[in-house]
Short mmCIF file of C-alpha atoms in Angstrom, two decimals:
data_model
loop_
_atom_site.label_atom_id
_atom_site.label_comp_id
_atom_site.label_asym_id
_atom_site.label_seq_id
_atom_site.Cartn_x
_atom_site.Cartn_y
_atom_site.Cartn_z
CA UNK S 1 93.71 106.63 87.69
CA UNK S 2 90.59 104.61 88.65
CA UNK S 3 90.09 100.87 87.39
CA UNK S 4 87.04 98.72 88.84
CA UNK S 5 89.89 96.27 90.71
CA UNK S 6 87.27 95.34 93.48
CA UNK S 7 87.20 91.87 91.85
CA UNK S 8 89.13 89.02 94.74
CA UNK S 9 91.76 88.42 92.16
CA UNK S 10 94.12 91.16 90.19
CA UNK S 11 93.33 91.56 87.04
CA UNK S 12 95.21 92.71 84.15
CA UNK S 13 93.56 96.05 83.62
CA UNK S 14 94.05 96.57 87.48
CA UNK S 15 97.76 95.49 87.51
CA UNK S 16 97.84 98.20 84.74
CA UNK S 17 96.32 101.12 86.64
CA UNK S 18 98.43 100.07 89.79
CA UNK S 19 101.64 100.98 87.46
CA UNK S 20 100.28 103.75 85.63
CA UNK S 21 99.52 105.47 89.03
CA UNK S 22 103.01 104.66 90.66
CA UNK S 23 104.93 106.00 87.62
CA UNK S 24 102.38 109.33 88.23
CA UNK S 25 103.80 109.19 91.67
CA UNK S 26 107.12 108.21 91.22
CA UNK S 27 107.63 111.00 88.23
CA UNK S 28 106.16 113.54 90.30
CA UNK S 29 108.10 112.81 93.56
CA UNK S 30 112.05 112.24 91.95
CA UNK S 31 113.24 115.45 93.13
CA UNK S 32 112.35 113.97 96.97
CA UNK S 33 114.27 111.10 96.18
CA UNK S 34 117.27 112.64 94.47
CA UNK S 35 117.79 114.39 97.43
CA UNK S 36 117.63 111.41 99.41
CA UNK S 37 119.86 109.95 97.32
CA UNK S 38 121.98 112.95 97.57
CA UNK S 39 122.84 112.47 100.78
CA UNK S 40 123.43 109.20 101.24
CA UNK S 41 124.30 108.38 97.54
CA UNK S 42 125.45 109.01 93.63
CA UNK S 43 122.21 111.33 93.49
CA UNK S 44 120.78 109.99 90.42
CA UNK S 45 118.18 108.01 91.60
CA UNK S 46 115.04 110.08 91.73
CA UNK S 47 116.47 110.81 87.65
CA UNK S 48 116.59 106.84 86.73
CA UNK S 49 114.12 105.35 88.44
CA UNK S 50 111.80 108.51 86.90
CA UNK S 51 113.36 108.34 83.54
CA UNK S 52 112.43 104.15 83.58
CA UNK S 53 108.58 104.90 84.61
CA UNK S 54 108.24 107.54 82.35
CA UNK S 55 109.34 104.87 79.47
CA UNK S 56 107.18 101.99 81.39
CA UNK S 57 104.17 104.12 81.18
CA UNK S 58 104.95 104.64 77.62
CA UNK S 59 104.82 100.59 77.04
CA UNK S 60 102.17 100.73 79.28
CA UNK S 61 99.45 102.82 77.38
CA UNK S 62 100.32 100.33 74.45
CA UNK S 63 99.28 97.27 75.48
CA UNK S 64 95.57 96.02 76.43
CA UNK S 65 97.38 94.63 79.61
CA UNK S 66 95.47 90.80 79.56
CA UNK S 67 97.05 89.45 82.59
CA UNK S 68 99.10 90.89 85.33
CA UNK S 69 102.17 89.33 84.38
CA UNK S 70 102.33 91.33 80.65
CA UNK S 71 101.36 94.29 82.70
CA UNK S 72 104.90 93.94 85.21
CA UNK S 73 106.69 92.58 82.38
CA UNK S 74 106.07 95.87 80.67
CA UNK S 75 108.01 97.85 83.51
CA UNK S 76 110.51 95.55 83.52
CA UNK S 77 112.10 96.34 80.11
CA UNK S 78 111.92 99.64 80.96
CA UNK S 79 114.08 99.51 83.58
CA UNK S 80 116.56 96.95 82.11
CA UNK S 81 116.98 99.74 79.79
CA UNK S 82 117.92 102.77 82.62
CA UNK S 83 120.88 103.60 84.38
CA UNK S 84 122.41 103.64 88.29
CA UNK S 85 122.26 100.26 90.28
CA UNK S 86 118.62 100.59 90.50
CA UNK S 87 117.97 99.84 87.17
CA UNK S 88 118.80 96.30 86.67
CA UNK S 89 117.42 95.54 90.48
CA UNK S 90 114.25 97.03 89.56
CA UNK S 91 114.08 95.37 86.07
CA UNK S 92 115.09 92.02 87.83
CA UNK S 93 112.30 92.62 90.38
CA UNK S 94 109.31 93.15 87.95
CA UNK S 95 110.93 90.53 85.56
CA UNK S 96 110.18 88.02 88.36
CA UNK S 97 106.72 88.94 88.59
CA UNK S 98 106.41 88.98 84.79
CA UNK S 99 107.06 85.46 84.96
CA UNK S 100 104.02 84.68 87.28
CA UNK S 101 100.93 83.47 86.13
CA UNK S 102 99.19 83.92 82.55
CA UNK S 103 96.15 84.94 84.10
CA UNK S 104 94.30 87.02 87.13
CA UNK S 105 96.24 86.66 90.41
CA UNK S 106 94.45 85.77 93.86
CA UNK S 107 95.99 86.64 97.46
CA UNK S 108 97.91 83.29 96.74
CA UNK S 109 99.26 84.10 93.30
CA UNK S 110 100.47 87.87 94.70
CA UNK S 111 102.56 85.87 97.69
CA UNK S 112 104.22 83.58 95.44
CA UNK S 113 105.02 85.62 92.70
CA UNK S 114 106.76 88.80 95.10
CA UNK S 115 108.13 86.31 97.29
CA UNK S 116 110.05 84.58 94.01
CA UNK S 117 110.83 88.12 93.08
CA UNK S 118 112.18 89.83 96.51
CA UNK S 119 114.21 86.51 97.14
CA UNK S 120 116.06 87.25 93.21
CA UNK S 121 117.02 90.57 94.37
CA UNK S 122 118.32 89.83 97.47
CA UNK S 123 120.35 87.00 95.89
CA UNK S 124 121.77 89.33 93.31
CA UNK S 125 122.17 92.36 95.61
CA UNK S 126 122.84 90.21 98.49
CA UNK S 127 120.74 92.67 100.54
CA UNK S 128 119.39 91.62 104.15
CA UNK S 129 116.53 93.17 106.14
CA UNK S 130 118.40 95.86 107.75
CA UNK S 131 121.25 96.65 105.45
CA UNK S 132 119.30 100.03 104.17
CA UNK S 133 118.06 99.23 100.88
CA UNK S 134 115.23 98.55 98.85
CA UNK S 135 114.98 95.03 100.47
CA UNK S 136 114.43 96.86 103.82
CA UNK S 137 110.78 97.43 102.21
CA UNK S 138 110.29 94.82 99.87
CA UNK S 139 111.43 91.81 102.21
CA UNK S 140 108.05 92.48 105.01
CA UNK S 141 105.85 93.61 102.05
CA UNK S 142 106.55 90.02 100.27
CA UNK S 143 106.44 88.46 103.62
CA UNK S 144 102.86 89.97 104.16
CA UNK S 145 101.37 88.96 100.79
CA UNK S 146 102.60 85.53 101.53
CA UNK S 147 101.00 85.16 104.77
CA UNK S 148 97.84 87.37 104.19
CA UNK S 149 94.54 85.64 104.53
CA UNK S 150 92.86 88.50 102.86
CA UNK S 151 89.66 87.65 100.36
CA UNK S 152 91.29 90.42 98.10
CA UNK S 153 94.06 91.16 96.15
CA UNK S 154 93.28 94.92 97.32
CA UNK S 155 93.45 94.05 100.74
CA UNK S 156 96.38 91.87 100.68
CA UNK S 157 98.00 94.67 98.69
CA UNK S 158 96.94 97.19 101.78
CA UNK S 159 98.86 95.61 104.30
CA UNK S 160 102.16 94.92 102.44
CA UNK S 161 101.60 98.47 101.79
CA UNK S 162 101.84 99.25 105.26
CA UNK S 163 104.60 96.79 106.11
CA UNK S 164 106.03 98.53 103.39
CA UNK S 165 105.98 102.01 104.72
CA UNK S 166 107.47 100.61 107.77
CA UNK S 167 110.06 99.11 106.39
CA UNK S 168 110.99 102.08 104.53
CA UNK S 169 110.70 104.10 107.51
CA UNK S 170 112.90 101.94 109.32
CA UNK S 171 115.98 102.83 107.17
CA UNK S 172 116.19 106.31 109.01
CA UNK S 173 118.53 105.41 111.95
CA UNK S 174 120.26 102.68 109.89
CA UNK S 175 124.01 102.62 109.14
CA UNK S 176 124.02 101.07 105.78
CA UNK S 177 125.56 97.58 104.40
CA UNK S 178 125.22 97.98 100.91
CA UNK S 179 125.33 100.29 97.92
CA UNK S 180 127.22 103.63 98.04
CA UNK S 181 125.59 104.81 101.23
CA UNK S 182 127.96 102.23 102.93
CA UNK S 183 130.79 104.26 102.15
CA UNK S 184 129.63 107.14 104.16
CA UNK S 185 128.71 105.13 107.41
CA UNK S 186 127.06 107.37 110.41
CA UNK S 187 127.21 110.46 107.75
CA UNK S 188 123.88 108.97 106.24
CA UNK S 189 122.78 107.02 108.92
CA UNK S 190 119.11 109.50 109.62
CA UNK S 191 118.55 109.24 105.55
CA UNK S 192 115.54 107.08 104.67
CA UNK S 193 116.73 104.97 101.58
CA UNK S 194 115.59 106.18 98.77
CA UNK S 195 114.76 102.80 96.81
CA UNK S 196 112.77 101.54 99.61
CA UNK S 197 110.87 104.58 99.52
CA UNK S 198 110.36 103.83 96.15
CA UNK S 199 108.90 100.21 97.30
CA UNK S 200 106.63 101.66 99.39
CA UNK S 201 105.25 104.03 96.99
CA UNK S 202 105.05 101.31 94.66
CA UNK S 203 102.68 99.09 97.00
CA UNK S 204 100.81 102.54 98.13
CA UNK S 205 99.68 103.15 94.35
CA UNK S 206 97.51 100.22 94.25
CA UNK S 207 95.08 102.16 96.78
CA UNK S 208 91.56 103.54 94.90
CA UNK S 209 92.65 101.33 91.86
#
C-alpha cells in the first residue's frame, strides 16, 4: 500500500499504511513463523499474531486514522483481544504508542514514544537483550529511533529497521531465557525467535509508505 509519507513527521494516514502493510506481511508470512515457533515453542504464534492483524486491519479500514497514536491504538485492541503470550505483549506494546502524541510525530516523537513502549514490555516480560525474544529486536530498534538524527520519520524508521533485522537475526545461536523456548535449551538454540521476527517485519513495512 502506497501513502505520500515523505512529509519529516509521521502522519496519521502514514502510520495507517505502515500497519495495513505489516498485517499484509504478517498474514501472508504466519506459516514461516509457526514453524519457527514450532520448534522452539507452543506453535501458535504465526496463528495469533495473524489472527490479531487480520482483526487490526479490520479496525483499521474504519477509521480516518487523524494522528498516529489512533492509528497504533487501533492494533492494540486487536491484540488485547488474541491468544498465546504474544497477545497481551503485543497489545501492551502498541498501547504504549497509542498513548503518544495527539498529533504527527517527528524523529523525536518516534524515540520517545517506542522507547516508553519497549521499556513496558520488558518490565512486564522481564525480557533482556539477549534472552531470545521479541525484545532482542525491539530493544536496538527503540534505541535507534531515540538516537537518530534523521530529518525524517522515514529515515529514522530505516535504520531501526535495520537494527531490527539484526537483532532478530541475532536470536539464531541464542539459548533462550524466557518464554517456552527456555524449556528446550540447546534444542532451539539455531531458531530465530519468531516474535522478533515479527518486530522486524513490523519496522520493515514502513519502507515505500
Amino acid at each position: 500500500m502506497t501513502i505520500d509519507g515523505n512529509g519529516a513527521a509521521l502522519s496519521g494516514a502514514a502510520a495507517k499504511g505502515w500497519l495495513l502493510t505489516f498485517a499484509d506481511r504478517v498474514v501472508a508470512g504466519a506459516d514461516e513463523l509457526t514453524e519457527l515457533d514450532r520448534e522452539a515453542g507452543d506453535g501458535d504464534f504465526g496463528w495469533n499474531i495473524s489472527s490479531a492483524l487480520k482483526r487490526g486491519r479490520e479496525g483499521l479500514v474504519g477509521i480516518e486514522g487523524e494522528h498516529p497514536a489512533e492509528v497504533f491504538q487501533t492494533v492494540s485492541d486487536a491484540f488485547l483481544a488474541s491468544g498465546g503470550t504474544s497477545g497481551p505483549l503485543f497489545g501492551l506494546w502498541f498501547g504504549r504508542l497509542g498513548a503518544g502524541p495527539s498529533a504527527s510525530w517527528g524523529v523525536s516523537d518516534l524515540g520517545a514514544a517506542f522507547g516508553t513502549a519497549t521499556g513496558a514490555v520488558q518490565r512486564l516480560g522481564k525480557a533482556e537483550v539477549g534472552h531470545k525474544t521479541m525484545v532482542d529486536a525491539m530493544a536496538p530498534a527503540s534505541e535507534a529511533l531515540t538516537g537518530s538524527s534523521a530529518d525524517t520519520w522515514s529515515e529514522a524508521v530505516s535504520e531501526a529497521a535495520r537494527a531490527a533485522r539484526a537483532g532478530a537475526d541475532s536470536t539464531g545461536g541464542m539459548i533462550a531465557r524466557r518464554g517456552r523456548a527456555s524449556y528446550l535449551g540447546e534444542r532451539a538454540q539455531d531458531v530465530l525467535d519468531p516474535g522478533a521476527v515479527a518486530v522486524a517485519w513490523f519496522f520493515a513495512s514502513a519502507e515505500g509508505v
